[in-house]
Amino acid sequence: MSEPWTQIELDLAEQMRGSDIISVRQFESQELRTLLSIVARFEGDSQPLLHGRVLAALFFEPSTRTRLSFESAMARLGGSVIGFADAGISSASKGETLQDTIRIVESYCDLFVIRHPREGAARAAAEATFRPLINGGDGSNQHPTQTLLDLYTIQRRIGRVAGLRIGFLGDLKYGRAAHSLVEATAMLGNELILISPDSLRLPHRRVGELRERGTPYEETPNLAGAIPELDVLYVTRIQRERFVDPLDYERVKNAYQVDRATVDQGREGMIVMHPLPRVNEIHPDVDSSPRAAYFEQAKNGLTVRKALLALLMGAIE
Ligand code: NCD
């Protein structure tokens, strides 16, 4: 953290102090860029900027990376974490409403991160508390901190987050990581290639938004045809837990399996991303390819979350 903060960074920091992070839509494209430059300041060792602060991590859905990277980020900034990783052991299992849980826990913490299976749950939770709240994923809707770490990874790998051709592959119907990143990359000015089985296409509403924005996009089921054109291939897991009919899942569960031979069809410099966890959609033989960026994404999640926690707590240097 050597270079002094720029005025534009300080202005954004001031704006974010005490605020919530619910959706990528709350940011303008310039703010996303500024956020990425702030995140870079949190690389490496950190000062105990959040000493004595407490994060409540309330996870009503499974998580590994999001929860543990928030916990680690808080620990590395000198703060501590309370919460649960399994709603089955919280009073939610006794029928307590989300709003009541939030109102109780707010007296034990300084900010929240919440993951919940219901779309809109993060916004509802934020409305129930005066504490800052971060959406760690709400149903199929949004996963804004995943998007920030995705953008940060693209920025580091390719050197820019605009003017790229980005392929989204897999479950574009239910995947919240894809939904958030589609919105942000459209806003930043990229061309989107939406590659999915017909039954898992990006919802109409979201495609309509791309059209209204004037984002160049294409929808296709054909990965082999699309791959030579891409700068980024963003692979996603088929979201089994969101299917209403398990048979529908069975039909598409092996729709795409990306392996080394597949990615070798990409142009020079194309990177392969995935929010993880993967099931079988990326073969482990891609891991040793220089194109593989997914483990780096998970690692960058720590840096991004340190920055966000410090910003919301108004604890910048
Ligand atoms: C994603 C999620 O939970 O939406 N995981 C993550 O946070 N890295 C992606 C997924 O579960 O497929």
XYZ file of C-alpha atoms and ligand atoms in Angstrom:
329
model
C 0.000 0.000 0.000
C 2.693 2.430 -1.011
C 1.205 4.772 -3.625
C -1.129 7.373 -2.122
C -4.817 6.860 -2.863
C -6.173 8.841 -5.789
C -9.062 11.247 -5.306
C -11.381 8.977 -7.291
C -10.491 6.038 -5.017
C -11.015 8.138 -1.896
C -14.392 9.327 -3.189
C -15.537 5.756 -3.816
C -14.252 4.670 -0.401
C -16.258 7.475 1.205
C -19.336 6.450 -0.742
C -18.989 2.783 0.269
C -18.389 3.335 3.968
C -21.343 1.871 5.865
C -23.088 0.742 2.662
C -24.317 -2.673 1.481
C -23.144 -4.791 -1.454
C -26.243 -6.455 -2.830
C -25.916 -6.413 -6.611
C -23.400 -5.454 -9.293
C -26.040 -3.048 -10.608
C -25.391 -0.674 -7.766
C -22.043 0.213 -9.348
C -21.376 2.182 -12.505
C -18.666 0.947 -14.844
C -16.166 3.583 -13.669
C -16.831 2.562 -10.067
C -16.105 -1.077 -10.928
C -12.767 -0.013 -12.408
C -11.932 2.082 -9.384
C -12.845 -0.812 -7.099
C -10.379 -3.024 -8.963
C -7.601 -0.512 -8.427
C -8.470 -0.336 -4.719
C -8.416 -4.149 -4.482
C -4.865 -4.199 -5.870
C -3.806 -2.209 -2.785
C -4.824 -5.159 -0.620
C -2.423 -7.644 -2.222
C -0.023 -9.257 0.231
C 0.214 -8.650 3.955
C -2.321 -6.378 5.585
C -2.428 -4.010 8.515
C -4.884 -4.920 11.310
C -7.365 -2.402 9.954
C -10.352 -4.248 11.419
C -8.989 -4.964 14.857
C -11.863 -5.445 17.288
C -14.491 -5.621 14.523
C -16.800 -8.613 14.173
C -18.198 -10.049 10.936
C -21.348 -12.201 11.119
C -21.214 -14.831 8.354
C -24.692 -16.338 7.991
C -24.704 -19.110 5.410
C -28.077 -20.695 4.716
C -26.596 -22.569 1.719
C -23.401 -24.592 1.225
C -20.190 -22.690 0.591
C -16.461 -23.277 0.727
C -14.664 -20.412 -1.029
C -17.001 -17.549 -0.263
C -17.347 -18.270 3.435
C -13.749 -19.252 4.119
C -12.267 -16.396 2.117
C -14.439 -13.900 4.008
C -13.370 -15.521 7.286
C -9.736 -15.460 6.275
C -9.983 -11.869 5.029
C -11.461 -10.774 8.340
C -8.784 -12.647 10.299
C -6.003 -11.162 8.192
C -7.309 -7.673 8.848
C -7.268 -8.387 12.586
C -11.022 -8.837 13.037
C -13.065 -11.861 14.024
C -16.014 -13.837 12.720
C -19.174 -15.296 14.231
C -21.938 -17.144 12.416
C -22.975 -20.449 10.998
C -22.169 -22.495 7.923
C -25.274 -24.621 8.204
C -28.690 -23.093 8.768
C -29.760 -26.453 10.239
C -27.945 -25.532 13.461
C -29.411 -22.011 13.631
C -32.842 -20.967 14.866
C -33.953 -20.761 11.232
C -34.581 -24.494 11.651
C -37.083 -23.623 14.399
C -38.931 -21.290 12.053
C -37.272 -17.966 12.873
C -37.613 -15.454 10.045
C -34.538 -14.093 8.297
C -35.457 -10.593 9.442
C -35.600 -11.654 13.093
C -32.281 -13.495 12.840
C -30.670 -10.370 11.375
C -32.152 -8.085 14.029
C -30.782 -10.287 16.786
C -27.324 -10.830 15.304
C -26.833 -7.131 14.507
C -26.202 -6.478 18.192
C -23.341 -9.009 18.117
C -21.544 -7.786 14.985
C -20.387 -4.809 12.907
C -21.277 -6.166 9.466
C -22.833 -9.156 7.759
C -22.201 -11.496 4.895
C -25.176 -13.661 4.024
C -25.861 -16.462 1.570
C -29.415 -17.645 1.091
C -31.316 -19.847 -1.376
C -34.058 -17.245 -1.926
C -33.673 -14.555 -4.583
C -33.925 -11.150 -2.981
C -33.036 -12.473 0.496
C -29.927 -10.305 0.756
C -31.869 -7.134 0.016
C -34.563 -8.095 2.513
C -31.888 -8.810 5.128
C -30.167 -5.478 4.441
C -33.458 -3.691 4.986
C -33.758 -5.315 8.413
C -30.479 -3.880 9.732
C -28.526 -0.628 9.881
C -25.263 -2.623 9.654
C -23.485 -2.998 6.303
C -24.419 -6.254 4.601
C -22.765 -8.174 1.776
C -24.658 -10.552 -0.480
C -22.682 -13.823 -0.645
C -25.196 -15.231 -3.157
C -29.007 -15.127 -3.189
C -30.591 -18.032 -5.055
C -30.097 -17.760 -8.800
C -29.989 -14.007 -8.655
C -26.675 -12.364 -7.786
C -23.196 -13.039 -6.447
C -21.548 -9.622 -6.606
C -18.322 -10.399 -4.737
C -17.716 -13.344 -7.077
C -18.046 -10.920 -9.982
C -15.516 -8.549 -8.479
C -12.981 -11.347 -8.062
C -13.733 -12.534 -11.604
C -13.128 -9.032 -12.984
C -10.006 -8.647 -10.895
C -8.690 -11.930 -12.313
C -9.457 -10.846 -15.894
C -7.758 -7.506 -15.266
C -4.642 -9.197 -13.915
C -4.486 -11.874 -16.589
C -5.441 -9.891 -19.686
C -4.729 -6.338 -18.567
C -8.219 -4.961 -19.238
C -11.881 -5.662 -18.490
C -13.416 -4.105 -21.610
C -13.291 -4.774 -25.317
C -13.113 -8.539 -24.828
C -15.118 -11.400 -26.247
C -16.312 -13.404 -23.271
C -17.920 -16.834 -23.590
C -20.241 -17.988 -20.806
C -20.682 -21.745 -20.849
C -23.070 -24.076 -19.044
C -25.968 -23.209 -16.770
C -26.924 -19.681 -17.766
C -30.460 -20.174 -16.456
C -29.746 -20.752 -12.781
C -26.103 -19.727 -12.256
C -25.884 -16.576 -10.166
C -22.140 -16.180 -10.724
C -22.842 -16.039 -14.470
C -25.810 -13.692 -13.997
C -23.770 -11.144 -12.063
C -20.778 -11.348 -14.374
C -22.938 -11.047 -17.506
C -24.361 -7.795 -16.129
C -20.986 -6.382 -15.139
C -19.135 -7.321 -18.327
C -21.992 -5.932 -20.430
C -21.847 -2.696 -18.451
C -18.080 -2.462 -18.945
C -18.390 -2.917 -22.718
C -17.638 -6.469 -23.850
C -19.079 -8.856 -26.418
C -20.820 -11.867 -24.861
C -21.173 -15.336 -26.351
C -23.790 -17.270 -24.381
C -23.183 -20.995 -24.826
C -25.681 -23.367 -23.212
C -28.134 -26.176 -23.853
C -31.469 -24.800 -24.989
C -33.093 -25.564 -21.626
C -30.436 -23.579 -19.719
C -30.343 -20.373 -21.739
C -29.965 -17.006 -20.067
C -33.442 -15.937 -18.821
C -35.436 -13.745 -21.257
C -35.373 -10.781 -18.926
C -31.581 -10.795 -18.828
C -31.248 -11.229 -22.591
C -33.686 -8.318 -22.987
C -31.439 -6.167 -20.820
C -28.450 -6.949 -23.043
C -30.467 -5.935 -26.083
C -31.605 -2.689 -24.458
C -28.069 -1.838 -23.465
C -26.846 -2.484 -27.002
C -24.406 -5.165 -25.850
C -23.230 -7.328 -28.763
C -24.190 -10.905 -27.857
C -24.867 -14.254 -29.444
C -26.661 -17.329 -28.107
C -25.500 -20.757 -29.245
C -25.351 -24.359 -27.993
C -22.108 -24.881 -29.918
C -18.914 -24.610 -27.876
C -16.570 -25.861 -30.587
C -17.753 -23.171 -32.986
C -17.426 -20.378 -30.437
C -14.153 -21.172 -28.735
C -11.649 -19.907 -31.350
C -13.183 -16.425 -31.037
C -12.930 -16.003 -27.278
C -10.633 -14.070 -24.949
C -12.264 -15.601 -21.871
C -14.137 -18.883 -21.502
C -16.180 -18.698 -18.280
C -17.336 -22.228 -17.461
C -20.117 -22.842 -14.939
C -21.503 -25.832 -13.064
C -24.973 -27.122 -13.917
C -26.825 -25.994 -10.754
C -28.408 -29.279 -9.766
C -29.935 -27.908 -6.561
C -32.057 -25.373 -8.492
C -33.810 -27.840 -10.832
C -37.459 -28.435 -10.113
C -37.455 -31.822 -11.885
C -34.392 -34.067 -11.279
C -34.957 -35.659 -14.691
C -34.318 -32.308 -16.344
C -30.974 -32.234 -14.571
C -30.143 -35.761 -15.751
C -30.708 -34.649 -19.332
C -28.175 -31.824 -19.239
C -25.701 -32.812 -16.543
C -23.027 -33.852 -19.028
C -23.840 -31.207 -21.616
C -20.292 -29.826 -21.747
C -16.992 -31.296 -20.700
C -14.101 -28.999 -21.374
C -10.739 -30.739 -21.588
C -7.249 -29.859 -22.686
C -8.007 -30.625 -26.332
C -11.032 -28.290 -26.170
C -9.154 -25.358 -24.693
C -6.271 -25.831 -27.095
C -8.725 -24.715 -29.812
C -8.728 -21.283 -28.196
C -6.697 -18.397 -29.523
C -3.436 -17.451 -27.913
C -4.021 -15.759 -24.581
C -7.549 -17.103 -24.065
C -8.108 -17.897 -20.388
C -10.418 -20.468 -18.813
C -12.348 -19.392 -15.740
C -14.800 -21.096 -13.378
C -16.271 -19.846 -10.086
C -15.839 -23.381 -8.693
C -16.845 -25.884 -7.426
C -16.552 -27.903 -10.629
C -18.208 -31.266 -11.038
C -17.185 -32.674 -14.420
C -17.396 -29.652 -16.682
C -13.632 -28.993 -16.642
C -11.345 -31.990 -16.888
C -8.369 -31.894 -14.490
C -6.052 -32.076 -17.512
C -6.830 -28.383 -18.083
C -5.352 -27.502 -14.665
C -1.767 -27.551 -15.906
C -2.579 -25.383 -18.932
C -1.381 -21.778 -18.650
C -4.927 -20.854 -19.685
C -6.421 -22.167 -16.424
C -7.302 -19.213 -14.193
C -9.814 -20.788 -11.801
C -7.528 -21.478 -8.859
C -6.219 -17.938 -9.191
C -9.812 -16.671 -9.072
C -10.343 -18.429 -5.747
C -7.084 -16.973 -4.439
C -7.995 -13.470 -5.615
C -11.244 -13.835 -3.672
C -9.289 -13.254 -0.487
C -7.788 -9.974 -1.709
C -11.118 -8.733 -3.036
C -12.911 -9.549 0.214
C -10.254 -7.884 2.355
C -10.763 -4.715 0.325
C -14.562 -4.870 0.548
C -14.593 -5.462 4.303
C -12.195 -2.558 4.876
C -14.220 -0.269 2.583
C -17.574 -0.994 4.208
C -16.046 -0.527 7.659
C -14.475 2.768 6.576
C -11.101 1.366 7.641
C -8.831 2.365 4.808
C -5.300 3.512 5.380
C -20.718 -20.316 -6.931
C -22.008 -20.050 -6.196
O -22.182 -20.396 -5.029
O -22.846 -19.407 -6.812
N -19.709 -20.729 -6.060
C -18.880 -19.776 -5.523
O -19.286 -18.964 -4.713
N -17.616 -19.755 -5.952
C -20.852 -21.179 -8.126
C -21.542 -22.500 -8.003
O -21.977 -22.912 -6.932
O -21.655 -23.150 -9.042
